[in-house]
Amino acid sequence: MSGIVRSGDIFFQKFIREGSIPIRSERKPIRLGIAGKRTLDVSVAALALFLVLPLLVILCTAVWMSDGRSPIFRHRRIGRNGTAFSCLKIRSMVNNSEAVLQRYLDTHPEAREEWSRNHKLVADPRVTRLGRFLRKSSLDELPQLFNVLRGEMSLVGPRPIVEAEISRYGESFSDCFSVPPGITGLWQVSGRSECSYGDRVLLDLQYAQGWHLGRDLQIIFMTVPAVIRQKGSY
């Protein structure tokens, strides 16, 4: 794992100082812990869906009215043990988004370098005006509560990545995805896009190697102020 984390990455340093993640852990998930995690996931996701369903309907209606297209976006992501699944989001991008992205990268070398480095763009030409609001507020991720109920995701876990990102995890991939990906996780509460890609990988690895229900609850409680601050979200 040498070279993954830059010494100046303040968010990783913050977690090391506060002891929120282990430097090294040999902890292995046990059946009781997995059952408890699943129980927490189903209970919280079901309650959350009941509470936010009216908001979800309003947001989906707003997206549908903007261009007459489906408000729900299904994207192939990699889950536990490398199994692919359809990750649900409220659509925040224009039609033919992949073609729009490719044309933009072809004509903007600095953006191509940013995409290669982070697999994200601060000024993403695919994102609509409403989509920017949804992304910055993380409201676009509300449909992932259905992924949690179906067992494809957890409330807390590593980031659900696309297949093209697997190679960036190297030998850490199998460990990182020995647990289901999460709606939130260590990287979401430690700066999100302000973390380097290498730090995201390391934070995912540290979570997967040392997760327990207490840490899941801690991360869930930390997610609320992180979403309100909107730091590192775009």
Tab-separated table of C-alpha atoms in Angstrom, residues 10-166:
chain	number	residue	atom	x	y	z
A	10	ILE	CA	-5.458	16.373	5.892
A	11	PHE	CA	-8.560	14.207	6.005
A	12	PHE	CA	-6.620	10.959	6.286
A	13	GLN	CA	-4.409	12.581	8.934
A	14	LYS	CA	-7.558	13.644	10.814
A	15	PHE	CA	-8.840	10.081	10.996
A	16	ILE	CA	-5.457	8.778	12.102
A	17	ARG	CA	-5.261	11.403	14.861
A	18	GLU	CA	-8.785	10.787	16.100
A	19	GLY	CA	-8.429	7.030	15.930
A	20	SER	CA	-11.535	6.679	13.775
A	21	ILE	CA	-9.906	4.037	11.577
A	22	PRO	CA	-7.369	1.377	12.483
A	23	ILE	CA	-3.860	1.559	11.095
A	24	ARG	CA	-3.975	-2.182	10.733
A	25	SER	CA	-6.598	-4.700	11.600
A	26	GLU	CA	-6.862	-8.443	11.377
A	27	ARG	CA	-10.537	-8.349	12.362
A	28	LYS	CA	-12.653	-10.764	10.357
A	29	PRO	CA	-16.413	-10.323	10.034
A	30	ILE	CA	-18.292	-12.860	12.158
A	31	ARG	CA	-21.757	-14.210	11.494
A	32	LEU	CA	-23.284	-12.323	14.414
A	33	GLY	CA	-21.774	-9.065	13.196
A	34	ILE	CA	-22.986	-9.624	9.636
A	35	ALA	CA	-26.489	-10.447	10.872
A	36	GLY	CA	-26.481	-7.328	13.040
A	37	LYS	CA	-25.306	-5.185	10.142
A	38	ARG	CA	-28.073	-6.538	7.906
A	39	THR	CA	-30.674	-5.947	10.615
A	40	LEU	CA	-29.483	-2.357	11.027
A	41	ASP	CA	-29.528	-1.846	7.251
A	42	VAL	CA	-33.074	-3.117	6.755
A	43	SER	CA	-34.498	-1.326	9.800
A	44	VAL	CA	-32.985	2.080	9.042
A	45	ALA	CA	-33.526	1.879	5.262
A	46	ALA	CA	-37.200	0.933	5.658
A	47	LEU	CA	-37.813	3.747	8.152
A	48	ALA	CA	-35.896	6.257	6.032
A	49	LEU	CA	-37.862	5.322	2.899
A	50	PHE	CA	-41.135	5.763	4.754
A	51	LEU	CA	-40.060	9.243	5.891
A	52	VAL	CA	-38.551	10.496	2.617
A	53	LEU	CA	-41.001	8.922	0.153
A	54	PRO	CA	-42.954	12.187	-0.382
A	55	LEU	CA	-39.684	14.058	-1.026
A	56	LEU	CA	-38.523	11.308	-3.382
A	57	VAL	CA	-41.761	11.598	-5.375
A	58	ILE	CA	-41.381	15.395	-5.611
A	59	LEU	CA	-37.761	15.181	-6.778
A	60	CYS	CA	-38.515	12.480	-9.350
A	61	THR	CA	-41.435	14.516	-10.664
A	62	ALA	CA	-39.206	17.598	-10.998
A	63	VAL	CA	-36.606	15.637	-12.966
A	64	TRP	CA	-39.273	14.082	-15.205
A	65	MET	CA	-40.856	17.485	-15.893
A	66	SER	CA	-37.481	18.960	-16.883
A	67	ASP	CA	-37.098	16.757	-19.981
A	68	GLY	CA	-39.783	14.064	-19.990
A	69	ARG	CA	-37.329	11.229	-19.372
A	70	SER	CA	-37.178	8.635	-16.601
A	71	PRO	CA	-36.077	10.234	-13.319
A	72	ILE	CA	-34.382	7.068	-12.067
A	73	PHE	CA	-30.929	6.210	-13.357
A	74	ARG	CA	-29.628	2.646	-13.140
A	75	HIS	CA	-25.879	2.303	-13.332
A	76	ARG	CA	-23.850	-0.911	-13.297
A	77	ARG	CA	-21.673	-0.915	-10.172
A	78	ILE	CA	-19.452	-3.445	-8.451
A	79	GLY	CA	-20.627	-4.829	-5.130
A	80	ARG	CA	-19.573	-7.386	-2.574
A	81	ASN	CA	-17.083	-9.987	-3.847
A	82	GLY	CA	-17.030	-8.293	-7.257
A	83	THR	CA	-20.691	-8.984	-8.034
A	84	ALA	CA	-22.242	-6.412	-10.373
A	85	PHE	CA	-25.593	-4.791	-9.587
A	86	SER	CA	-27.754	-1.886	-10.780
A	87	CYS	CA	-27.129	1.075	-8.499
A	88	LEU	CA	-30.124	3.427	-8.347
A	89	LYS	CA	-29.932	7.219	-8.364
A	90	ILE	CA	-32.150	10.143	-9.225
A	91	ARG	CA	-30.948	11.121	-12.680
A	92	SER	CA	-28.728	14.199	-12.627
A	93	MET	CA	-27.243	14.068	-16.138
A	94	VAL	CA	-28.266	14.988	-19.667
A	95	ASN	CA	-29.198	12.458	-22.337
A	96	ASN	CA	-26.279	10.654	-24.054
A	97	SER	CA	-24.063	11.595	-21.121
A	98	GLU	CA	-21.204	9.267	-22.073
A	99	ALA	CA	-20.925	10.818	-25.536
A	100	VAL	CA	-21.052	14.303	-24.000
A	101	LEU	CA	-18.262	13.378	-21.610
A	102	GLN	CA	-16.062	11.903	-24.328
A	103	ARG	CA	-16.411	14.974	-26.547
A	104	TYR	CA	-15.570	17.213	-23.599
A	105	LEU	CA	-12.487	15.188	-22.635
A	106	ASP	CA	-11.313	15.135	-26.250
A	107	THR	CA	-11.357	18.936	-26.428
A	108	HIS	CA	-10.239	19.779	-22.867
A	109	PRO	CA	-6.846	18.220	-21.982
A	110	GLU	CA	-6.933	19.584	-18.423
A	111	ALA	CA	-10.302	17.915	-17.845
A	112	ARG	CA	-8.987	14.658	-19.319
A	113	GLU	CA	-6.122	14.747	-16.805
A	114	GLU	CA	-8.548	15.465	-13.949
A	115	TRP	CA	-10.781	12.568	-15.043
A	116	SER	CA	-7.809	10.215	-15.288
A	117	ARG	CA	-6.656	11.231	-11.824
A	118	ASN	CA	-9.957	11.279	-9.909
A	119	HIS	CA	-12.558	9.634	-12.171
A	120	LYS	CA	-14.628	12.765	-11.430
A	121	LEU	CA	-14.888	16.305	-12.785
A	122	VAL	CA	-15.580	19.423	-10.733
A	123	ALA	CA	-17.206	21.080	-13.776
A	124	ASP	CA	-18.922	18.039	-15.285
A	125	PRO	CA	-20.663	19.007	-18.561
A	126	ARG	CA	-23.076	16.089	-18.219
A	127	VAL	CA	-24.728	17.378	-15.040
A	128	THR	CA	-27.925	19.429	-15.349
A	129	ARG	CA	-28.719	22.498	-13.257
A	130	LEU	CA	-31.160	20.511	-11.115
A	131	GLY	CA	-28.653	17.676	-11.066
A	132	ARG	CA	-26.013	19.916	-9.482
A	133	PHE	CA	-28.371	20.636	-6.608
A	134	LEU	CA	-29.239	16.952	-6.218
A	135	ARG	CA	-25.583	15.934	-6.170
A	136	LYS	CA	-24.398	18.670	-3.832
A	137	SER	CA	-27.151	17.828	-1.358
A	138	SER	CA	-26.696	14.046	-1.893
A	139	LEU	CA	-30.441	13.772	-2.544
A	140	ASP	CA	-29.696	11.923	-5.784
A	141	GLU	CA	-28.658	8.924	-3.671
A	142	LEU	CA	-32.004	8.450	-1.908
A	143	PRO	CA	-33.091	5.596	-4.259
A	144	GLN	CA	-30.099	3.593	-3.041
A	145	LEU	CA	-32.190	2.823	0.034
A	146	PHE	CA	-33.942	0.306	-2.253
A	147	ASN	CA	-30.510	-1.207	-3.042
A	148	VAL	CA	-29.995	-1.585	0.708
A	149	LEU	CA	-33.333	-3.352	1.176
A	150	ARG	CA	-32.462	-5.722	-1.680
A	151	GLY	CA	-29.148	-6.570	-0.015
A	152	GLU	CA	-27.005	-5.152	-2.828
A	153	MET	CA	-25.699	-2.319	-0.683
A	154	SER	CA	-25.315	-1.444	2.978
A	155	LEU	CA	-25.899	1.845	4.763
A	156	VAL	CA	-22.150	2.009	5.439
A	157	GLY	CA	-19.380	0.510	3.331
A	158	PRO	CA	-16.847	1.181	0.590
A	159	ARG	CA	-17.853	3.269	-2.417
A	160	PRO	CA	-19.814	1.394	-5.109
A	161	ILE	CA	-17.382	1.648	-8.023
A	162	VAL	CA	-17.651	1.055	-11.762
A	163	GLU	CA	-15.798	-1.820	-13.403
A	164	ALA	CA	-13.160	0.512	-14.870
A	165	GLU	CA	-12.065	1.450	-11.340
A	166	ILE	CA	-11.246	-2.096	-10.200
